[in-house]
PDB file of C-alpha atoms in Angstrom:
ATOM      1  CA  UNK W   1     189.103   3.593-173.664  1.00  0.00           C
ATOM      2  CA  UNK W   2     187.377   1.682-176.485  1.00  0.00           C
ATOM      3  CA  UNK W   3     184.060   1.755-174.591  1.00  0.00           C
ATOM      4  CA  UNK W   4     184.414   5.508-174.077  1.00  0.00           C
ATOM      5  CA  UNK W   5     185.048   6.047-177.799  1.00  0.00           C
ATOM      6  CA  UNK W   6     181.961   3.943-178.676  1.00  0.00           C
ATOM      7  CA  UNK W   7     179.854   5.991-176.215  1.00  0.00           C
ATOM      8  CA  UNK W   8     181.182   9.274-177.661  1.00  0.00           C
ATOM      9  CA  UNK W   9     180.429   8.177-181.237  1.00  0.00           C
ATOM     10  CA  UNK W  10     176.925   7.103-180.143  1.00  0.00           C
ATOM     11  CA  UNK W  11     176.437  10.498-178.442  1.00  0.00           C
ATOM     12  CA  UNK W  12     177.372  12.473-181.564  1.00  0.00           C
ATOM     13  CA  UNK W  13     175.292  10.168-183.817  1.00  0.00           C
ATOM     14  CA  UNK W  14     172.226  10.521-181.571  1.00  0.00           C
ATOM     15  CA  UNK W  15     172.641  14.324-181.502  1.00  0.00           C
ATOM     16  CA  UNK W  16     172.967  14.378-185.303  1.00  0.00           C
ATOM     17  CA  UNK W  17     169.832  12.255-185.699  1.00  0.00           C
ATOM     18  CA  UNK W  18     167.971  14.535-183.287  1.00  0.00           C
ATOM     19  CA  UNK W  19     168.812  17.588-185.369  1.00  0.00           C
ATOM     20  CA  UNK W  20     168.243  15.997-188.778  1.00  0.00           C
ATOM     21  CA  UNK W  21     165.158  13.813-188.450  1.00  0.00           C
ATOM     22  CA  UNK W  22     162.006  15.164-190.096  1.00  0.00           C
ATOM     23  CA  UNK W  23     159.351  14.306-187.520  1.00  0.00           C
ATOM     24  CA  UNK W  24     159.246  16.263-184.268  1.00  0.00           C
ATOM     25  CA  UNK W  25     158.382  13.177-182.230  1.00  0.00           C
ATOM     26  CA  UNK W  26     161.471  11.353-183.501  1.00  0.00           C
ATOM     27  CA  UNK W  27     163.501  14.443-182.701  1.00  0.00           C
ATOM     28  CA  UNK W  28     162.229  14.380-179.100  1.00  0.00           C
ATOM     29  CA  UNK W  29     163.026  10.653-178.856  1.00  0.00           C
ATOM     30  CA  UNK W  30     166.503  11.369-180.247  1.00  0.00           C
ATOM     31  CA  UNK W  31     167.016  14.021-177.584  1.00  0.00           C
ATOM     32  CA  UNK W  32     166.031  11.547-174.855  1.00  0.00           C
ATOM     33  CA  UNK W  33     168.469   8.964-176.313  1.00  0.00           C
ATOM     34  CA  UNK W  34     171.225  11.634-176.400  1.00  0.00           C
ATOM     35  CA  UNK W  35     170.509  12.404-172.726  1.00  0.00           C
ATOM     36  CA  UNK W  36     170.608   8.701-171.806  1.00  0.00           C
ATOM     37  CA  UNK W  37     173.960   8.212-173.593  1.00  0.00           C
ATOM     38  CA  UNK W  38     175.331  11.381-171.973  1.00  0.00           C
ATOM     39  CA  UNK W  39     174.281  10.099-168.542  1.00  0.00           C
ATOM     40  CA  UNK W  40     176.225   6.843-169.191  1.00  0.00           C
ATOM     41  CA  UNK W  41     179.269   8.945-170.099  1.00  0.00           C
ATOM     42  CA  UNK W  42     178.846  11.154-167.003  1.00  0.00           C
ATOM     43  CA  UNK W  43     178.601   8.001-164.856  1.00  0.00           C
ATOM     44  CA  UNK W  44     181.845   6.725-166.381  1.00  0.00           C
ATOM     45  CA  UNK W  45     183.480  10.094-165.616  1.00  0.00           C
ATOM     46  CA  UNK W  46     183.007   9.402-161.869  1.00  0.00           C
ATOM     47  CA  UNK W  47     179.966  11.671-161.413  1.00  0.00           C
ATOM     48  CA  UNK W  48     177.077   9.325-160.508  1.00  0.00           C
ATOM     49  CA  UNK W  49     174.743  11.921-158.918  1.00  0.00           C
ATOM     50  CA  UNK W  50     174.930  14.234-161.934  1.00  0.00           C
ATOM     51  CA  UNK W  51     174.318  11.166-164.144  1.00  0.00           C
ATOM     52  CA  UNK W  52     171.148  10.292-162.217  1.00  0.00           C
ATOM     53  CA  UNK W  53     169.952  13.907-162.535  1.00  0.00           C
ATOM     54  CA  UNK W  54     170.697  13.959-166.253  1.00  0.00           C
ATOM     55  CA  UNK W  55     168.856  10.670-166.798  1.00  0.00           C
ATOM     56  CA  UNK W  56     165.790  11.450-164.694  1.00  0.00           C
ATOM     57  CA  UNK W  57     165.355  15.124-165.531  1.00  0.00           C
ATOM     58  CA  UNK W  58     166.649  15.458-169.096  1.00  0.00           C
ATOM     59  CA  UNK W  59     165.780  12.022-170.503  1.00  0.00           C
ATOM     60  CA  UNK W  60     162.563  11.768-168.471  1.00  0.00           C
ATOM     61  CA  UNK W  61     160.965  15.088-167.558  1.00  0.00           C
ATOM     62  CA  UNK W  62     162.052  17.142-170.587  1.00  0.00           C
ATOM     63  CA  UNK W  63     161.053  14.288-172.914  1.00  0.00           C
ATOM     64  CA  UNK W  64     157.578  14.310-171.303  1.00  0.00           C
ATOM     65  CA  UNK W  65     157.343  18.114-171.732  1.00  0.00           C
ATOM     66  CA  UNK W  66     158.229  17.801-175.423  1.00  0.00           C
ATOM     67  CA  UNK W  67     155.740  14.965-175.973  1.00  0.00           C
ATOM     68  CA  UNK W  68     152.952  17.036-174.367  1.00  0.00           C
ATOM     69  CA  UNK W  69     153.781  20.078-176.492  1.00  0.00           C
ATOM     70  CA  UNK W  70     153.970  18.022-179.707  1.00  0.00           C
ATOM     71  CA  UNK W  71     150.609  16.329-179.056  1.00  0.00           C
ATOM     72  CA  UNK W  72     148.964  19.706-178.343  1.00  0.00           C
ATOM     73  CA  UNK W  73     150.210  21.312-181.585  1.00  0.00           C
ATOM     74  CA  UNK W  74     148.623  20.618-184.959  1.00  0.00           C
ATOM     75  CA  UNK W  75     149.648  17.690-187.151  1.00  0.00           C
ATOM     76  CA  UNK W  76     150.722  18.651-190.687  1.00  0.00           C
ATOM     77  CA  UNK W  77     149.031  17.247-193.799  1.00  0.00           C
ATOM     78  CA  UNK W  78     150.924  14.565-195.829  1.00  0.00           C
ATOM     79  CA  UNK W  79     151.508  17.065-198.682  1.00  0.00           C
ATOM     80  CA  UNK W  80     152.884  19.702-196.332  1.00  0.00           C
ATOM     81  CA  UNK W  81     155.008  17.022-194.659  1.00  0.00           C
ATOM     82  CA  UNK W  82     156.579  16.015-197.986  1.00  0.00           C
ATOM     83  CA  UNK W  83     157.350  19.674-198.796  1.00  0.00           C
ATOM     84  CA  UNK W  84     158.899  20.218-195.371  1.00  0.00           C
ATOM     85  CA  UNK W  85     160.917  17.014-195.725  1.00  0.00           C
ATOM     86  CA  UNK W  86     162.451  18.287-198.965  1.00  0.00           C
ATOM     87  CA  UNK W  87     163.114  21.709-197.377  1.00  0.00           C
ATOM     88  CA  UNK W  88     164.812  20.051-194.419  1.00  0.00           C
ATOM     89  CA  UNK W  89     166.990  17.929-196.683  1.00  0.00           C
ATOM     90  CA  UNK W  90     168.200  21.026-198.558  1.00  0.00           C
ATOM     91  CA  UNK W  91     168.839  22.866-195.295  1.00  0.00           C
ATOM     92  CA  UNK W  92     170.473  20.044-193.360  1.00  0.00           C
ATOM     93  CA  UNK W  93     172.627  18.174-195.891  1.00  0.00           C
ATOM     94  CA  UNK W  94     175.775  20.197-194.996  1.00  0.00           C
ATOM     95  CA  UNK W  95     175.518  19.284-191.283  1.00  0.00           C
ATOM     96  CA  UNK W  96     176.889  15.675-191.436  1.00  0.00           C
ATOM     97  CA  UNK W  97     179.683  16.882-193.739  1.00  0.00           C
ATOM     98  CA  UNK W  98     180.595  19.707-191.322  1.00  0.00           C
ATOM     99  CA  UNK W  99     180.533  17.265-188.376  1.00  0.00           C
ATOM    100  CA  UNK W 100     182.714  14.691-190.184  1.00  0.00           C
ATOM    101  CA  UNK W 101     185.239  17.345-191.326  1.00  0.00           C
ATOM    102  CA  UNK W 102     185.396  18.855-187.814  1.00  0.00           C
ATOM    103  CA  UNK W 103     185.857  15.375-186.279  1.00  0.00           C
ATOM    104  CA  UNK W 104     188.654  14.469-188.725  1.00  0.00           C
ATOM    105  CA  UNK W 105     190.471  17.796-188.235  1.00  0.00           C
ATOM    106  CA  UNK W 106     190.202  17.684-184.426  1.00  0.00           C
ATOM    107  CA  UNK W 107     191.334  14.050-184.156  1.00  0.00           C
ATOM    108  CA  UNK W 108     194.468  14.920-186.175  1.00  0.00           C
ATOM    109  CA  UNK W 109     195.578  17.296-183.409  1.00  0.00           C
ATOM    110  CA  UNK W 110     197.718  15.412-180.871  1.00  0.00           C
ATOM    111  CA  UNK W 111     196.650  17.112-177.669  1.00  0.00           C
ATOM    112  CA  UNK W 112     198.903  16.371-174.712  1.00  0.00           C
ATOM    113  CA  UNK W 113     198.842  17.920-171.272  1.00  0.00           C
ATOM    114  CA  UNK W 114     199.853  16.855-167.776  1.00  0.00           C
ATOM    115  CA  UNK W 115     197.096  18.670-165.813  1.00  0.00           C
ATOM    116  CA  UNK W 116     199.474  20.101-163.188  1.00  0.00           C
ATOM    117  CA  UNK W 117     196.967  21.632-160.813  1.00  0.00           C
ATOM    118  CA  UNK W 118     197.168  23.161-157.328  1.00  0.00           C
ATOM    119  CA  UNK W 119     196.248  20.939-154.377  1.00  0.00           C
ATOM    120  CA  UNK W 120     192.543  20.523-153.747  1.00  0.00           C
ATOM    121  CA  UNK W 121     191.229  22.749-150.973  1.00  0.00           C
ATOM    122  CA  UNK W 122     187.533  21.852-150.968  1.00  0.00           C
ATOM    123  CA  UNK W 123     186.064  18.439-150.046  1.00  0.00           C
ATOM    124  CA  UNK W 124     185.217  16.216-152.991  1.00  0.00           C
ATOM    125  CA  UNK W 125     181.771  15.112-151.799  1.00  0.00           C
ATOM    126  CA  UNK W 126     178.912  16.580-153.801  1.00  0.00           C
ATOM    127  CA  UNK W 127     176.558  16.507-150.801  1.00  0.00           C
ATOM    128  CA  UNK W 128     178.958  18.528-148.604  1.00  0.00           C
ATOM    129  CA  UNK W 129     179.622  20.999-151.426  1.00  0.00           C
ATOM    130  CA  UNK W 130     175.953  21.430-152.276  1.00  0.00           C
ATOM    131  CA  UNK W 131     174.620  21.729-148.706  1.00  0.00           C
ATOM    132  CA  UNK W 132     177.543  23.346-146.864  1.00  0.00           C
ATOM    133  CA  UNK W 133     179.573  25.364-149.355  1.00  0.00           C
ATOM    134  CA  UNK W 134     177.212  26.512-152.095  1.00  0.00           C
ATOM    135  CA  UNK W 135     174.109  27.730-150.251  1.00  0.00           C
ATOM    136  CA  UNK W 136     173.609  30.514-152.778  1.00  0.00           C
ATOM    137  CA  UNK W 137     173.342  27.979-155.623  1.00  0.00           C
ATOM    138  CA  UNK W 138     170.586  26.143-153.762  1.00  0.00           C
ATOM    139  CA  UNK W 139     168.764  29.406-153.057  1.00  0.00           C
ATOM    140  CA  UNK W 140     169.054  30.340-156.731  1.00  0.00           C
ATOM    141  CA  UNK W 141     167.759  26.902-157.758  1.00  0.00           C
ATOM    142  CA  UNK W 142     164.733  27.256-155.469  1.00  0.00           C
ATOM    143  CA  UNK W 143     163.978  30.751-156.812  1.00  0.00           C
ATOM    144  CA  UNK W 144     164.327  29.548-160.424  1.00  0.00           C
ATOM    145  CA  UNK W 145     162.137  26.480-159.780  1.00  0.00           C
ATOM    146  CA  UNK W 146     159.419  28.653-158.220  1.00  0.00           C
ATOM    147  CA  UNK W 147     159.674  31.155-161.097  1.00  0.00           C
ATOM    148  CA  UNK W 148     159.379  28.300-163.580  1.00  0.00           C
ATOM    149  CA  UNK W 149     156.435  26.731-161.748  1.00  0.00           C
ATOM    150  CA  UNK W 150     154.532  30.047-161.551  1.00  0.00           C
ATOM    151  CA  UNK W 151     155.382  30.848-165.168  1.00  0.00           C
ATOM    152  CA  UNK W 152     154.059  27.497-166.376  1.00  0.00           C
ATOM    153  CA  UNK W 153     150.918  27.849-164.237  1.00  0.00           C
ATOM    154  CA  UNK W 154     150.213  31.323-165.693  1.00  0.00           C
ATOM    155  CA  UNK W 155     150.883  30.198-169.288  1.00  0.00           C
ATOM    156  CA  UNK W 156     148.686  27.088-169.020  1.00  0.00           C
ATOM    157  CA  UNK W 157     145.972  29.003-167.187  1.00  0.00           C
ATOM    158  CA  UNK W 158     145.848  31.416-170.120  1.00  0.00           C
ATOM    159  CA  UNK W 159     145.744  28.399-172.477  1.00  0.00           C
ATOM    160  CA  UNK W 160     142.849  26.852-170.529  1.00  0.00           C
ATOM    161  CA  UNK W 161     140.882  30.120-170.418  1.00  0.00           C
ATOM    162  CA  UNK W 162     141.424  30.706-174.122  1.00  0.00           C
TER     163      UNK W 162
ATOM    164  CA  UNK M   1     198.037   7.209-166.842  1.00  0.00           C
ATOM    165  CA  UNK M   2     198.590  10.902-167.653  1.00  0.00           C
ATOM    166  CA  UNK M   3     198.569  10.030-171.360  1.00  0.00           C
ATOM    167  CA  UNK M   4     195.290   8.120-170.962  1.00  0.00           C
ATOM    168  CA  UNK M   5     193.708  11.041-169.092  1.00  0.00           C
ATOM    169  CA  UNK M   6     194.918  13.469-171.724  1.00  0.00           C
ATOM    170  CA  UNK M   7     193.541  11.263-174.516  1.00  0.00           C
ATOM    171  CA  UNK M   8     190.170  10.871-172.772  1.00  0.00           C
ATOM    172  CA  UNK M   9     189.996  14.641-172.203  1.00  0.00           C
ATOM    173  CA  UNK M  10     190.669  15.339-175.881  1.00  0.00           C
ATOM    174  CA  UNK M  11     188.207  12.691-177.147  1.00  0.00           C
ATOM    175  CA  UNK M  12     185.406  13.967-174.874  1.00  0.00           C
ATOM    176  CA  UNK M  13     186.242  17.553-175.866  1.00  0.00           C
ATOM    177  CA  UNK M  14     185.922  16.648-179.554  1.00  0.00           C
ATOM    178  CA  UNK M  15     182.523  15.009-178.901  1.00  0.00           C
ATOM    179  CA  UNK M  16     181.471  18.108-176.910  1.00  0.00           C
ATOM    180  CA  UNK M  17     182.515  20.411-179.779  1.00  0.00           C
ATOM    181  CA  UNK M  18     180.627  18.275-182.300  1.00  0.00           C
ATOM    182  CA  UNK M  19     177.422  18.269-180.223  1.00  0.00           C
ATOM    183  CA  UNK M  20     177.832  22.049-179.827  1.00  0.00           C
ATOM    184  CA  UNK M  21     178.166  22.469-183.619  1.00  0.00           C
ATOM    185  CA  UNK M  22     175.040  20.315-184.169  1.00  0.00           C
ATOM    186  CA  UNK M  23     173.084  22.359-181.602  1.00  0.00           C
ATOM    187  CA  UNK M  24     174.159  25.722-183.082  1.00  0.00           C
ATOM    188  CA  UNK M  25     173.364  24.547-186.625  1.00  0.00           C
ATOM    189  CA  UNK M  26     169.946  23.225-185.562  1.00  0.00           C
ATOM    190  CA  UNK M  27     169.206  26.479-183.744  1.00  0.00           C
ATOM    191  CA  UNK M  28     170.223  28.706-186.670  1.00  0.00           C
ATOM    192  CA  UNK M  29     168.733  26.815-189.602  1.00  0.00           C
ATOM    193  CA  UNK M  30     165.283  25.835-188.347  1.00  0.00           C
ATOM    194  CA  UNK M  31     162.157  28.050-188.205  1.00  0.00           C
ATOM    195  CA  UNK M  32     160.148  25.591-186.100  1.00  0.00           C
ATOM    196  CA  UNK M  33     160.101  26.892-182.530  1.00  0.00           C
ATOM    197  CA  UNK M  34     160.073  23.431-180.890  1.00  0.00           C
ATOM    198  CA  UNK M  35     163.089  22.443-182.990  1.00  0.00           C
ATOM    199  CA  UNK M  36     164.849  25.633-181.866  1.00  0.00           C
ATOM    200  CA  UNK M  37     164.281  24.573-178.236  1.00  0.00           C
ATOM    201  CA  UNK M  38     165.681  21.123-179.082  1.00  0.00           C
ATOM    202  CA  UNK M  39     168.771  22.849-180.549  1.00  0.00           C
ATOM    203  CA  UNK M  40     169.146  24.834-177.332  1.00  0.00           C
ATOM    204  CA  UNK M  41     168.858  21.611-175.372  1.00  0.00           C
ATOM    205  CA  UNK M  42     171.701  20.063-177.412  1.00  0.00           C
ATOM    206  CA  UNK M  43     173.863  23.093-176.587  1.00  0.00           C
ATOM    207  CA  UNK M  44     173.272  22.598-172.856  1.00  0.00           C
ATOM    208  CA  UNK M  45     174.143  18.879-173.230  1.00  0.00           C
ATOM    209  CA  UNK M  46     177.502  19.926-174.603  1.00  0.00           C
ATOM    210  CA  UNK M  47     178.059  22.371-171.718  1.00  0.00           C
ATOM    211  CA  UNK M  48     177.118  19.673-169.170  1.00  0.00           C
ATOM    212  CA  UNK M  49     179.679  17.327-170.747  1.00  0.00           C
ATOM    213  CA  UNK M  50     182.395  20.005-170.574  1.00  0.00           C
ATOM    214  CA  UNK M  51     181.600  20.755-166.904  1.00  0.00           C
ATOM    215  CA  UNK M  52     181.766  17.102-165.873  1.00  0.00           C
ATOM    216  CA  UNK M  53     184.906  16.551-167.946  1.00  0.00           C
ATOM    217  CA  UNK M  54     186.624  19.543-166.309  1.00  0.00           C
ATOM    218  CA  UNK M  55     185.722  18.131-162.889  1.00  0.00           C
ATOM    219  CA  UNK M  56     187.053  14.686-163.835  1.00  0.00           C
ATOM    220  CA  UNK M  57     190.443  15.832-165.125  1.00  0.00           C
ATOM    221  CA  UNK M  58     191.011  18.250-162.242  1.00  0.00           C
ATOM    222  CA  UNK M  59     189.890  15.700-159.635  1.00  0.00           C
ATOM    223  CA  UNK M  60     187.091  17.978-158.381  1.00  0.00           C
ATOM    224  CA  UNK M  61     184.132  15.816-159.338  1.00  0.00           C
ATOM    225  CA  UNK M  62     182.099  17.014-156.334  1.00  0.00           C
ATOM    226  CA  UNK M  63     182.201  20.663-157.399  1.00  0.00           C
ATOM    227  CA  UNK M  64     181.577  19.749-161.038  1.00  0.00           C
ATOM    228  CA  UNK M  65     178.538  17.668-160.069  1.00  0.00           C
ATOM    229  CA  UNK M  66     177.138  20.504-157.942  1.00  0.00           C
ATOM    230  CA  UNK M  67     177.475  22.893-160.903  1.00  0.00           C
ATOM    231  CA  UNK M  68     176.038  20.315-163.331  1.00  0.00           C
ATOM    232  CA  UNK M  69     172.997  19.803-161.077  1.00  0.00           C
ATOM    233  CA  UNK M  70     172.456  23.586-160.985  1.00  0.00           C
ATOM    234  CA  UNK M  71     172.747  23.690-164.777  1.00  0.00           C
ATOM    235  CA  UNK M  72     170.224  20.854-165.187  1.00  0.00           C
ATOM    236  CA  UNK M  73     167.697  22.573-162.882  1.00  0.00           C
ATOM    237  CA  UNK M  74     168.014  25.860-164.816  1.00  0.00           C
ATOM    238  CA  UNK M  75     167.794  23.940-168.105  1.00  0.00           C
ATOM    239  CA  UNK M  76     164.512  22.234-167.203  1.00  0.00           C
ATOM    240  CA  UNK M  77     162.926  25.504-166.073  1.00  0.00           C
ATOM    241  CA  UNK M  78     164.048  27.275-169.259  1.00  0.00           C
ATOM    242  CA  UNK M  79     162.624  24.443-171.377  1.00  0.00           C
ATOM    243  CA  UNK M  80     159.306  24.408-169.470  1.00  0.00           C
ATOM    244  CA  UNK M  81     158.861  28.185-169.851  1.00  0.00           C
ATOM    245  CA  UNK M  82     159.949  28.121-173.509  1.00  0.00           C
ATOM    246  CA  UNK M  83     157.494  25.308-174.317  1.00  0.00           C
ATOM    247  CA  UNK M  84     154.732  27.220-172.511  1.00  0.00           C
ATOM    248  CA  UNK M  85     155.485  30.327-174.609  1.00  0.00           C
ATOM    249  CA  UNK M  86     155.523  28.216-177.804  1.00  0.00           C
ATOM    250  CA  UNK M  87     152.105  26.767-176.903  1.00  0.00           C
ATOM    251  CA  UNK M  88     150.749  30.279-176.310  1.00  0.00           C
ATOM    252  CA  UNK M  89     152.156  31.371-179.687  1.00  0.00           C
ATOM    253  CA  UNK M  90     150.480  28.337-181.279  1.00  0.00           C
ATOM    254  CA  UNK M  91     147.153  29.189-179.616  1.00  0.00           C
ATOM    255  CA  UNK M  92     147.222  32.745-180.957  1.00  0.00           C
ATOM    256  CA  UNK M  93     148.598  32.077-184.442  1.00  0.00           C
ATOM    257  CA  UNK M  94     147.810  28.358-185.114  1.00  0.00           C
ATOM    258  CA  UNK M  95     151.448  27.865-186.195  1.00  0.00           C
ATOM    259  CA  UNK M  96     154.868  27.393-184.624  1.00  0.00           C
ATOM    260  CA  UNK M  97     156.769  28.347-187.768  1.00  0.00           C
ATOM    261  CA  UNK M  98     158.744  31.522-187.027  1.00  0.00           C
ATOM    262  CA  UNK M  99     158.534  32.563-190.687  1.00  0.00           C
ATOM    263  CA  UNK M 100     154.741  32.668-190.539  1.00  0.00           C
ATOM    264  CA  UNK M 101     154.492  34.679-187.322  1.00  0.00           C
ATOM    265  CA  UNK M 102     153.481  38.158-188.483  1.00  0.00           C
ATOM    266  CA  UNK M 103     151.980  39.534-185.252  1.00  0.00           C
ATOM    267  CA  UNK M 104     155.324  40.501-183.770  1.00  0.00           C
ATOM    268  CA  UNK M 105     156.805  41.714-187.058  1.00  0.00           C
ATOM    269  CA  UNK M 106     158.457  45.114-186.606  1.00  0.00           C
TER     270      UNK M 106
END
């Protein structure tokens, strides 16, 4: 239980750092760290395949996409950076206070439930569920992946031509 | 055992709520388009955590993992398309600050 609490605190801290840090690159790194911590938590919640997906896709692929987009966009001047830093501070100072107040209020509630649920009717193997029971999900995933791939190709083609 | 499960459920739910609040705040306050996408990403992290947690407490981890994998696939496609659109906006306007984008002003 103590390890889980440490992981949860690390998750919220990493998310807070991601939102609050001034530089975009640090924000992207923070997002990758949040994904990595979340994948540890998912692994501990008995879902190893989802954890591997989260780690490889969210902490790996999405991080790479963000790094590419940040390197392509223009770097701000030091003066503009200082101005933006001050603006960000004025905009984001309430966030840690809101998070701390919400955490204190929610931890005061003593939630108790017994999780009385009906007997399980489907098999508990992700491979059987994904391949045998949820064909439509897989079809949807393939369609979305193709849409995404074509969309990215068209957008980058326009970028290259421009 | 039941008490432990209940406590774990509540602790993870609190963390999920907090990440959701951070994501919403980041999405609403910022004008930088890449930061808005990062806020969106934090929101989906929170949803992934809730899905997996629901699967864990109900004992249906297989179904929860299948749904989480679907969510992750959709998430990566949404991010890739959104980043592509942001890069196109940058190419046309030389900025990714939503306040400075006047071309689509109504």
